[in-house]
mmCIF file of C-alpha atoms in Angstrom:
data_model
loop_
_atom_site.group_PDB
_atom_site.id
_atom_site.type_symbol
_atom_site.label_atom_id
_atom_site.label_comp_id
_atom_site.label_asym_id
_atom_site.label_seq_id
_atom_site.Cartn_x
_atom_site.Cartn_y
_atom_site.Cartn_z
ATOM 1 C CA MET A 1 -0.077 -59.656 -6.301
ATOM 2 C CA ILE A 2 -1.713 -56.365 -5.297
ATOM 3 C CA VAL A 3 -4.082 -55.077 -7.976
ATOM 4 C CA PRO A 4 -4.806 -51.311 -8.032
ATOM 5 C CA MET A 5 -8.499 -50.530 -7.545
ATOM 6 C CA GLN A 6 -10.586 -47.740 -9.000
ATOM 7 C CA LYS A 7 -13.610 -46.272 -7.259
ATOM 8 C CA VAL A 8 -16.705 -46.370 -9.462
ATOM 9 C CA THR A 9 -20.252 -45.028 -9.265
ATOM 10 C CA VAL A 10 -22.937 -46.751 -11.322
ATOM 11 C CA LEU A 11 -26.159 -44.870 -12.108
ATOM 12 C CA CYS A 12 -29.241 -46.481 -13.612
ATOM 13 C CA LEU A 13 -32.974 -46.003 -13.764
ATOM 14 C CA ALA A 14 -34.624 -46.910 -10.464
ATOM 15 C CA GLY A 15 -36.752 -49.519 -12.219
ATOM 16 C CA GLU A 16 -33.594 -51.181 -13.599
ATOM 17 C CA ARG A 17 -31.963 -51.560 -10.172
ATOM 18 C CA ASP A 18 -32.363 -55.331 -9.811
ATOM 19 C CA ARG A 19 -31.286 -55.988 -13.400
ATOM 20 C CA ALA A 20 -28.215 -53.796 -12.929
ATOM 21 C CA LEU A 21 -27.199 -55.702 -9.804
ATOM 22 C CA GLN A 22 -27.681 -59.027 -11.586
ATOM 23 C CA SER A 23 -25.504 -57.881 -14.490
ATOM 24 C CA LEU A 24 -22.780 -56.643 -12.138
ATOM 25 C CA GLY A 25 -22.878 -59.943 -10.330
ATOM 26 C CA GLU A 26 -22.436 -61.850 -13.574
ATOM 27 C CA LEU A 27 -19.588 -59.530 -14.572
ATOM 28 C CA GLY A 28 -17.915 -60.119 -11.210
ATOM 29 C CA VAL A 29 -15.496 -57.193 -11.211
ATOM 30 C CA VAL A 30 -17.095 -54.722 -8.752
ATOM 31 C CA HIS A 31 -16.661 -54.897 -4.967
ATOM 32 C CA LEU A 32 -19.786 -53.102 -3.794
ATOM 33 C CA VAL A 33 -19.996 -50.617 -0.940
ATOM 34 C CA PRO A 34 -23.487 -50.259 0.621
ATOM 35 C CA LEU A 35 -24.904 -46.737 0.764
ATOM 36 C CA GLY A 36 -27.230 -45.592 3.528
ATOM 37 C CA ALA A 37 -29.519 -47.996 5.401
ATOM 38 C CA THR A 38 -29.118 -51.711 4.791
ATOM 39 C CA GLU A 39 -32.323 -53.181 6.241
ATOM 40 C CA ASP A 40 -34.300 -55.413 3.911
ATOM 41 C CA ALA A 41 -36.268 -58.667 4.280
ATOM 42 C CA ASP A 42 -34.223 -60.474 1.607
ATOM 43 C CA LEU A 43 -31.004 -59.146 3.108
ATOM 44 C CA ASN A 44 -31.948 -60.238 6.627
ATOM 45 C CA LYS A 45 -32.813 -63.730 5.399
ATOM 46 C CA CYS A 46 -29.555 -63.921 3.482
ATOM 47 C CA ARG A 47 -27.606 -62.865 6.562
ATOM 48 C CA ASP A 48 -29.421 -65.430 8.717
ATOM 49 C CA ASP A 49 -28.787 -68.175 6.149
ATOM 50 C CA LEU A 50 -25.120 -67.235 6.035
ATOM 51 C CA VAL A 51 -24.817 -67.359 9.833
ATOM 52 C CA GLN A 52 -26.423 -70.830 9.926
ATOM 53 C CA THR A 53 -24.268 -72.035 7.031
ATOM 54 C CA ARG A 54 -21.042 -70.874 8.662
ATOM 55 C CA ARG A 55 -22.134 -72.405 11.955
ATOM 56 C CA ALA A 56 -22.751 -75.772 10.265
ATOM 57 C CA LEU A 57 -19.418 -75.510 8.468
ATOM 58 C CA ALA A 58 -17.514 -74.818 11.696
ATOM 59 C CA LEU A 59 -19.322 -77.663 13.447
ATOM 60 C CA LEU A 60 -18.637 -80.242 10.725
ATOM 61 C CA LYS A 61 -14.959 -79.318 10.589
ATOM 62 C CA THR A 62 -14.609 -80.728 14.123
ATOM 63 C CA TYR A 63 -15.776 -84.102 12.790
ATOM 64 C CA ALA A 64 -13.857 -84.064 9.505
ATOM 65 C CA ALA A 65 -10.589 -85.283 11.091
ATOM 66 C CA ASP A 66 -12.397 -88.420 12.301
ATOM 67 C CA HIS A 67 -13.848 -89.087 8.880
ATOM 68 C CA ALA A 68 -10.983 -89.851 6.524
ATOM 69 C CA ALA A 69 -13.208 -91.820 4.125
ATOM 70 C CA ALA A 70 -14.818 -88.704 2.707
ATOM 71 C CA SER A 71 -13.327 -89.364 -0.750
ATOM 72 C CA ALA A 72 -16.065 -91.926 -1.406
ATOM 73 C CA ALA A 73 -18.828 -89.467 -0.493
ATOM 74 C CA GLN A 74 -21.852 -89.071 -2.732
ATOM 75 C CA PRO A 75 -22.571 -85.592 -4.196
ATOM 76 C CA ILE A 76 -24.759 -83.404 -1.977
ATOM 77 C CA ARG A 77 -27.908 -82.609 -3.939
ATOM 78 C CA ASP A 78 -29.624 -80.384 -1.365
ATOM 79 C CA VAL A 79 -27.068 -78.324 0.559
ATOM 80 C CA PRO A 80 -29.615 -76.300 2.601
ATOM 81 C CA ALA A 81 -31.225 -79.581 3.702
ATOM 82 C CA ALA A 82 -27.811 -80.922 4.726
ATOM 83 C CA ILE A 83 -27.204 -77.752 6.754
ATOM 84 C CA ARG A 84 -30.563 -78.097 8.510
ATOM 85 C CA GLU A 85 -29.868 -81.772 9.184
ATOM 86 C CA CYS A 86 -26.461 -80.917 10.635
ATOM 87 C CA LEU A 87 -27.766 -78.198 12.955
ATOM 88 C CA ASP A 88 -30.708 -80.356 14.067
ATOM 89 C CA ALA A 89 -28.377 -83.280 14.832
ATOM 90 C CA ASP A 90 -26.132 -80.961 16.849
ATOM 91 C CA ARG A 91 -29.154 -79.631 18.762
ATOM 92 C CA GLN A 92 -30.221 -83.187 19.631
ATOM 93 C CA TYR A 93 -26.616 -84.023 20.515
ATOM 94 C CA GLN A 94 -26.351 -81.113 22.979
ATOM 95 C CA ILE A 95 -29.683 -82.064 24.572
ATOM 96 C CA ALA A 96 -28.513 -85.667 24.962
ATOM 97 C CA LEU A 97 -25.280 -84.533 26.613
ATOM 98 C CA GLU A 98 -27.248 -82.379 29.062
ATOM 99 C CA GLU A 99 -29.572 -85.288 29.859
ATOM 100 C CA ALA A 100 -26.566 -87.564 30.387
ATOM 101 C CA ALA A 101 -25.002 -85.040 32.787
ATOM 102 C CA VAL A 102 -28.226 -84.868 34.825
ATOM 103 C CA LEU A 103 -28.328 -88.676 35.017
ATOM 104 C CA GLU A 104 -24.691 -88.838 36.121
ATOM 105 C CA ASP A 105 -25.424 -86.420 38.966
ATOM 106 C CA ALA A 106 -28.501 -88.410 40.002
ATOM 107 C CA ILE A 107 -26.576 -91.691 39.948
ATOM 108 C CA ALA A 108 -23.704 -90.201 41.980
ATOM 109 C CA THR A 109 -26.184 -88.874 44.550
ATOM 110 C CA GLN A 110 -28.024 -92.191 44.932
ATOM 111 C CA LEU A 111 -25.106 -94.593 44.600
ATOM 112 C CA PRO A 112 -24.112 -94.524 48.295
ATOM 113 C CA TYR A 113 -27.554 -95.947 49.141
ATOM 114 C CA GLY A 114 -27.033 -98.915 46.818
ATOM 115 C CA ASP A 115 -29.684 -100.184 44.419
ATOM 116 C CA PHE A 116 -32.450 -98.776 46.554
ATOM 117 C CA ASP A 117 -35.920 -99.151 45.024
ATOM 118 C CA PRO A 118 -37.973 -95.988 45.639
ATOM 119 C CA ALA A 119 -41.122 -97.688 44.307
ATOM 120 C CA LEU A 120 -40.864 -100.357 47.017
ATOM 121 C CA ALA A 121 -40.352 -97.648 49.648
ATOM 122 C CA ARG A 122 -43.555 -95.934 48.486
ATOM 123 C CA ASP A 123 -45.467 -99.225 48.629
ATOM 124 C CA VAL A 124 -44.218 -99.850 52.168
ATOM 125 C CA ALA A 125 -45.127 -96.300 53.171
ATOM 126 C CA ALA A 126 -48.676 -96.897 51.916
ATOM 127 C CA GLY A 127 -48.854 -99.717 54.458
ATOM 128 C CA GLY A 128 -47.840 -97.418 57.302
ATOM 129 C CA VAL A 129 -44.091 -98.102 57.406
ATOM 130 C CA ARG A 130 -41.955 -95.042 56.807
ATOM 131 C CA VAL A 131 -38.575 -95.257 55.037
ATOM 132 C CA ALA A 132 -36.134 -92.346 55.172
ATOM 133 C CA LEU A 133 -32.771 -92.061 53.443
ATOM 134 C CA CYS A 134 -30.293 -90.010 55.459
ATOM 135 C CA HIS A 135 -26.731 -88.662 55.387
ATOM 136 C CA ALA A 136 -24.702 -87.612 58.441
ATOM 137 C CA GLY A 137 -21.118 -86.505 59.017
ATOM 138 C CA ASN A 138 -20.323 -89.564 61.151
ATOM 139 C CA GLU A 139 -22.117 -92.330 63.009
ATOM 140 C CA ALA A 140 -22.051 -90.392 66.268
ATOM 141 C CA ASP A 141 -24.304 -87.779 64.672
ATOM 142 C CA ILE A 142 -27.038 -90.288 63.836
ATOM 143 C CA ASP A 143 -30.243 -89.693 65.801
ATOM 144 C CA VAL A 144 -32.599 -92.676 65.557
ATOM 145 C CA PRO A 145 -36.216 -91.710 66.281
ATOM 146 C CA ALA A 146 -38.336 -93.924 68.513
ATOM 147 C CA GLY A 147 -39.979 -96.667 66.464
ATOM 148 C CA ALA A 148 -37.314 -96.621 63.737
ATOM 149 C CA VAL A 149 -34.583 -99.090 62.819
ATOM 150 C CA CYS A 150 -31.308 -97.672 61.460
ATOM 151 C CA THR A 151 -29.268 -99.446 58.788
ATOM 152 C CA VAL A 152 -25.874 -97.993 57.805
ATOM 153 C CA LEU A 153 -25.455 -98.429 54.055
ATOM 154 C CA GLN A 154 -22.049 -96.790 53.501
ATOM 155 C CA SER A 155 -19.508 -95.030 55.690
ATOM 156 C CA GLY A 156 -16.376 -93.187 54.624
ATOM 157 C CA LYS A 157 -14.727 -89.800 54.129
ATOM 158 C CA ALA A 158 -17.915 -88.419 52.603
ATOM 159 C CA GLY A 159 -19.852 -89.281 55.758
ATOM 160 C CA VAL A 160 -22.388 -91.919 56.709
ATOM 161 C CA TYR A 161 -25.266 -92.897 54.464
ATOM 162 C CA TYR A 162 -28.022 -94.710 56.286
ATOM 163 C CA ALA A 163 -31.706 -95.666 56.108
ATOM 164 C CA LEU A 164 -34.393 -95.446 58.760
ATOM 165 C CA ALA A 165 -37.413 -97.726 58.588
ATOM 166 C CA GLY A 166 -40.333 -98.138 60.951
ATOM 167 C CA VAL A 167 -43.352 -96.432 62.379
ATOM 168 C CA PHE A 168 -42.201 -92.973 63.414
ATOM 169 C CA GLU A 169 -43.258 -89.390 62.923
ATOM 170 C CA GLY A 170 -41.746 -85.950 62.762
ATOM 171 C CA PRO A 171 -38.869 -84.488 60.798
ATOM 172 C CA VAL A 172 -35.514 -86.243 60.522
ATOM 173 C CA VAL A 173 -32.606 -83.792 60.514
ATOM 174 C CA ASP A 174 -30.420 -85.744 58.100
ATOM 175 C CA GLU A 175 -33.190 -86.974 55.769
ATOM 176 C CA ARG A 176 -32.649 -86.596 52.036
ATOM 177 C CA PRO A 177 -35.360 -86.382 49.359
ATOM 178 C CA MET A 178 -36.644 -89.765 48.254
ATOM 179 C CA PRO A 179 -35.498 -90.391 44.661
ATOM 180 C CA GLU A 180 -38.070 -91.091 41.990
ATOM 181 C CA ARG A 181 -36.233 -94.015 40.385
ATOM 182 C CA SER A 182 -33.638 -96.649 41.249
ATOM 183 C CA VAL A 183 -29.958 -96.531 40.296
ATOM 184 C CA ASN A 184 -30.464 -99.464 37.925
ATOM 185 C CA ALA A 185 -33.247 -97.595 36.119
ATOM 186 C CA LEU A 186 -31.036 -94.516 35.841
ATOM 187 C CA ARG A 187 -28.188 -96.623 34.475
ATOM 188 C CA SER A 188 -30.537 -98.069 31.852
ATOM 189 C CA ASP A 189 -31.489 -94.521 30.801
ATOM 190 C CA ARG A 190 -27.810 -93.592 30.674
ATOM 191 C CA ALA A 191 -27.082 -96.496 28.319
ATOM 192 C CA THR A 192 -29.975 -95.443 26.058
ATOM 193 C CA ILE A 193 -28.696 -91.869 25.921
ATOM 194 C CA ALA A 194 -25.133 -93.060 25.277
ATOM 195 C CA ALA A 195 -26.388 -95.017 22.268
ATOM 196 C CA ARG A 196 -28.207 -91.929 21.030
ATOM 197 C CA VAL A 197 -25.074 -89.823 21.431
ATOM 198 C CA ASP A 198 -23.037 -92.392 19.465
ATOM 199 C CA ALA A 199 -25.623 -92.425 16.661
ATOM 200 C CA LEU A 200 -25.647 -88.624 16.449
ATOM 201 C CA GLU A 201 -21.848 -88.467 16.390
ATOM 202 C CA LYS A 202 -21.834 -91.013 13.567
ATOM 203 C CA LYS A 203 -24.403 -88.933 11.680
ATOM 204 C CA LEU A 204 -22.357 -85.747 12.080
ATOM 205 C CA ARG A 205 -19.185 -87.506 10.929
ATOM 206 C CA ALA A 206 -21.038 -88.683 7.821
ATOM 207 C CA LEU A 207 -22.346 -85.165 7.193
ATOM 208 C CA ALA A 208 -18.737 -83.949 7.195
ATOM 209 C CA ASP A 209 -18.699 -85.208 3.584
ATOM 210 C CA ALA A 210 -20.782 -82.130 2.763
ATOM 211 C CA ILE A 211 -18.081 -79.652 3.840
ATOM 212 C CA PRO A 212 -16.896 -78.795 0.277
ATOM 213 C CA ALA A 213 -20.472 -78.266 -0.937
ATOM 214 C CA ILE A 214 -21.384 -76.207 2.144
ATOM 215 C CA ARG A 215 -18.228 -74.101 1.766
ATOM 216 C CA GLU A 216 -19.120 -73.345 -1.863
ATOM 217 C CA TYR A 217 -22.704 -72.578 -0.828
ATOM 218 C CA ALA A 218 -21.413 -70.167 1.854
ATOM 219 C CA GLN A 219 -19.348 -68.354 -0.758
ATOM 220 C CA ARG A 220 -22.411 -67.955 -2.989
ATOM 221 C CA LEU A 221 -24.439 -66.708 -0.038
ATOM 222 C CA ASP A 222 -21.735 -64.196 0.808
ATOM 223 C CA VAL A 223 -21.853 -62.822 -2.743
ATOM 224 C CA ARG A 224 -25.635 -62.669 -2.552
ATOM 225 C CA ARG A 225 -25.415 -60.907 0.816
ATOM 226 C CA ALA A 226 -23.117 -58.260 -0.675
ATOM 227 C CA PHE A 227 -25.536 -57.598 -3.515
ATOM 228 C CA CYS A 228 -28.556 -57.585 -1.182
ATOM 229 C CA GLU A 229 -26.743 -55.021 0.942
ATOM 230 C CA ALA A 230 -25.999 -52.982 -2.156
ATOM 231 C CA ARG A 231 -29.613 -53.180 -3.290
ATOM 232 C CA ALA A 232 -30.964 -52.226 0.152
ATOM 233 C CA GLY A 233 -28.487 -49.386 0.462
ATOM 234 C CA MET A 234 -28.602 -48.005 -3.088
ATOM 235 C CA GLY A 235 -29.142 -44.263 -3.151
ATOM 236 C CA ALA A 236 -32.221 -43.484 -5.195
ATOM 237 C CA ASN A 237 -34.842 -40.890 -6.013
ATOM 238 C CA GLN A 238 -37.989 -41.448 -8.030
ATOM 239 C CA THR A 239 -36.189 -42.020 -11.335
ATOM 240 C CA VAL A 240 -32.492 -42.753 -10.728
ATOM 241 C CA ALA A 241 -30.687 -45.276 -8.549
ATOM 242 C CA TYR A 242 -26.977 -45.479 -7.952
ATOM 243 C CA LEU A 243 -24.366 -47.550 -6.168
ATOM 244 C CA GLN A 244 -20.673 -47.305 -5.477
ATOM 245 C CA GLY A 245 -17.847 -49.780 -5.266
ATOM 246 C CA PHE A 246 -14.318 -50.575 -6.354
ATOM 247 C CA CYS A 247 -13.198 -52.216 -9.562
ATOM 248 C CA PRO A 248 -9.714 -53.536 -10.397
ATOM 249 C CA LYS A 249 -8.229 -51.102 -12.920
ATOM 250 C CA PRO A 250 -7.491 -53.846 -15.487
ATOM 251 C CA ASP A 251 -11.237 -54.689 -15.470
ATOM 252 C CA SER A 252 -12.522 -51.101 -15.725
ATOM 253 C CA ALA A 253 -12.789 -51.317 -19.521
ATOM 254 C CA ALA A 254 -15.091 -54.330 -19.238
ATOM 255 C CA LEU A 255 -17.230 -52.433 -16.724
ATOM 256 C CA ARG A 256 -17.465 -49.421 -19.021
ATOM 257 C CA ALA A 257 -18.464 -51.655 -21.926
ATOM 258 C CA GLU A 258 -21.185 -53.231 -19.767
ATOM 259 C CA ALA A 259 -22.402 -49.762 -18.767
ATOM 260 C CA VAL A 260 -22.656 -48.741 -22.430
ATOM 261 C CA ARG A 261 -24.527 -51.915 -23.281
ATOM 262 C CA HIS A 262 -27.109 -51.375 -20.519
ATOM 263 C CA GLY A 263 -27.321 -47.597 -20.698
ATOM 264 C CA TRP A 264 -25.940 -46.946 -17.183
#
């Protein structure tokens, strides 16, 4: 049902500004319209908190469908802490996904050379024997330097992956950078990260229980934001402050009675 609204202007003493806003908030019948500039430390913090709260709410909604057992959830005593926990878990989750993607690329790059041990190659090189990992389009393109032995490790549509070992000098056209770690070590890291990702997903699904409390908290923040905007934007001179807004006509009598009571 559409309720007709009435534009109202509330005037009060400048020193009574905060008390007037509190009373209007408790009355709950005025939709405030900010006047003038709306920059204020409390307002900026309220806006930031609201952005973070809505972000956490949107994030947890993606996990709510996987968490049907929310009916047995315990009450959330500290909603801001739950929001911080949610956003921190998501930050760690995104970092873990990025780390996993880097590992996948490294494994894919090294896999054609098999479980090659770079540490062993460095030890051998310290003894004067050079090891080079190479990649060519086909076997006919392989150029084996004098003093080197060539071992083809894999050949296919992606080309030929081979290793050169021996006592030789100079650049090798097809040489690839020597990896820091073996494929097995990278796979072990990948398993560790996968376990971390699973744990973070489980944590976020559990935090989805907080959605009702976070939604209610967001509504309270939104009301506070509106009043902070009104406070920051209230027209004022040295003695009088004023604000404007809209009140449902059926509630205008209650607003007038409140104005009489407070001397607005």
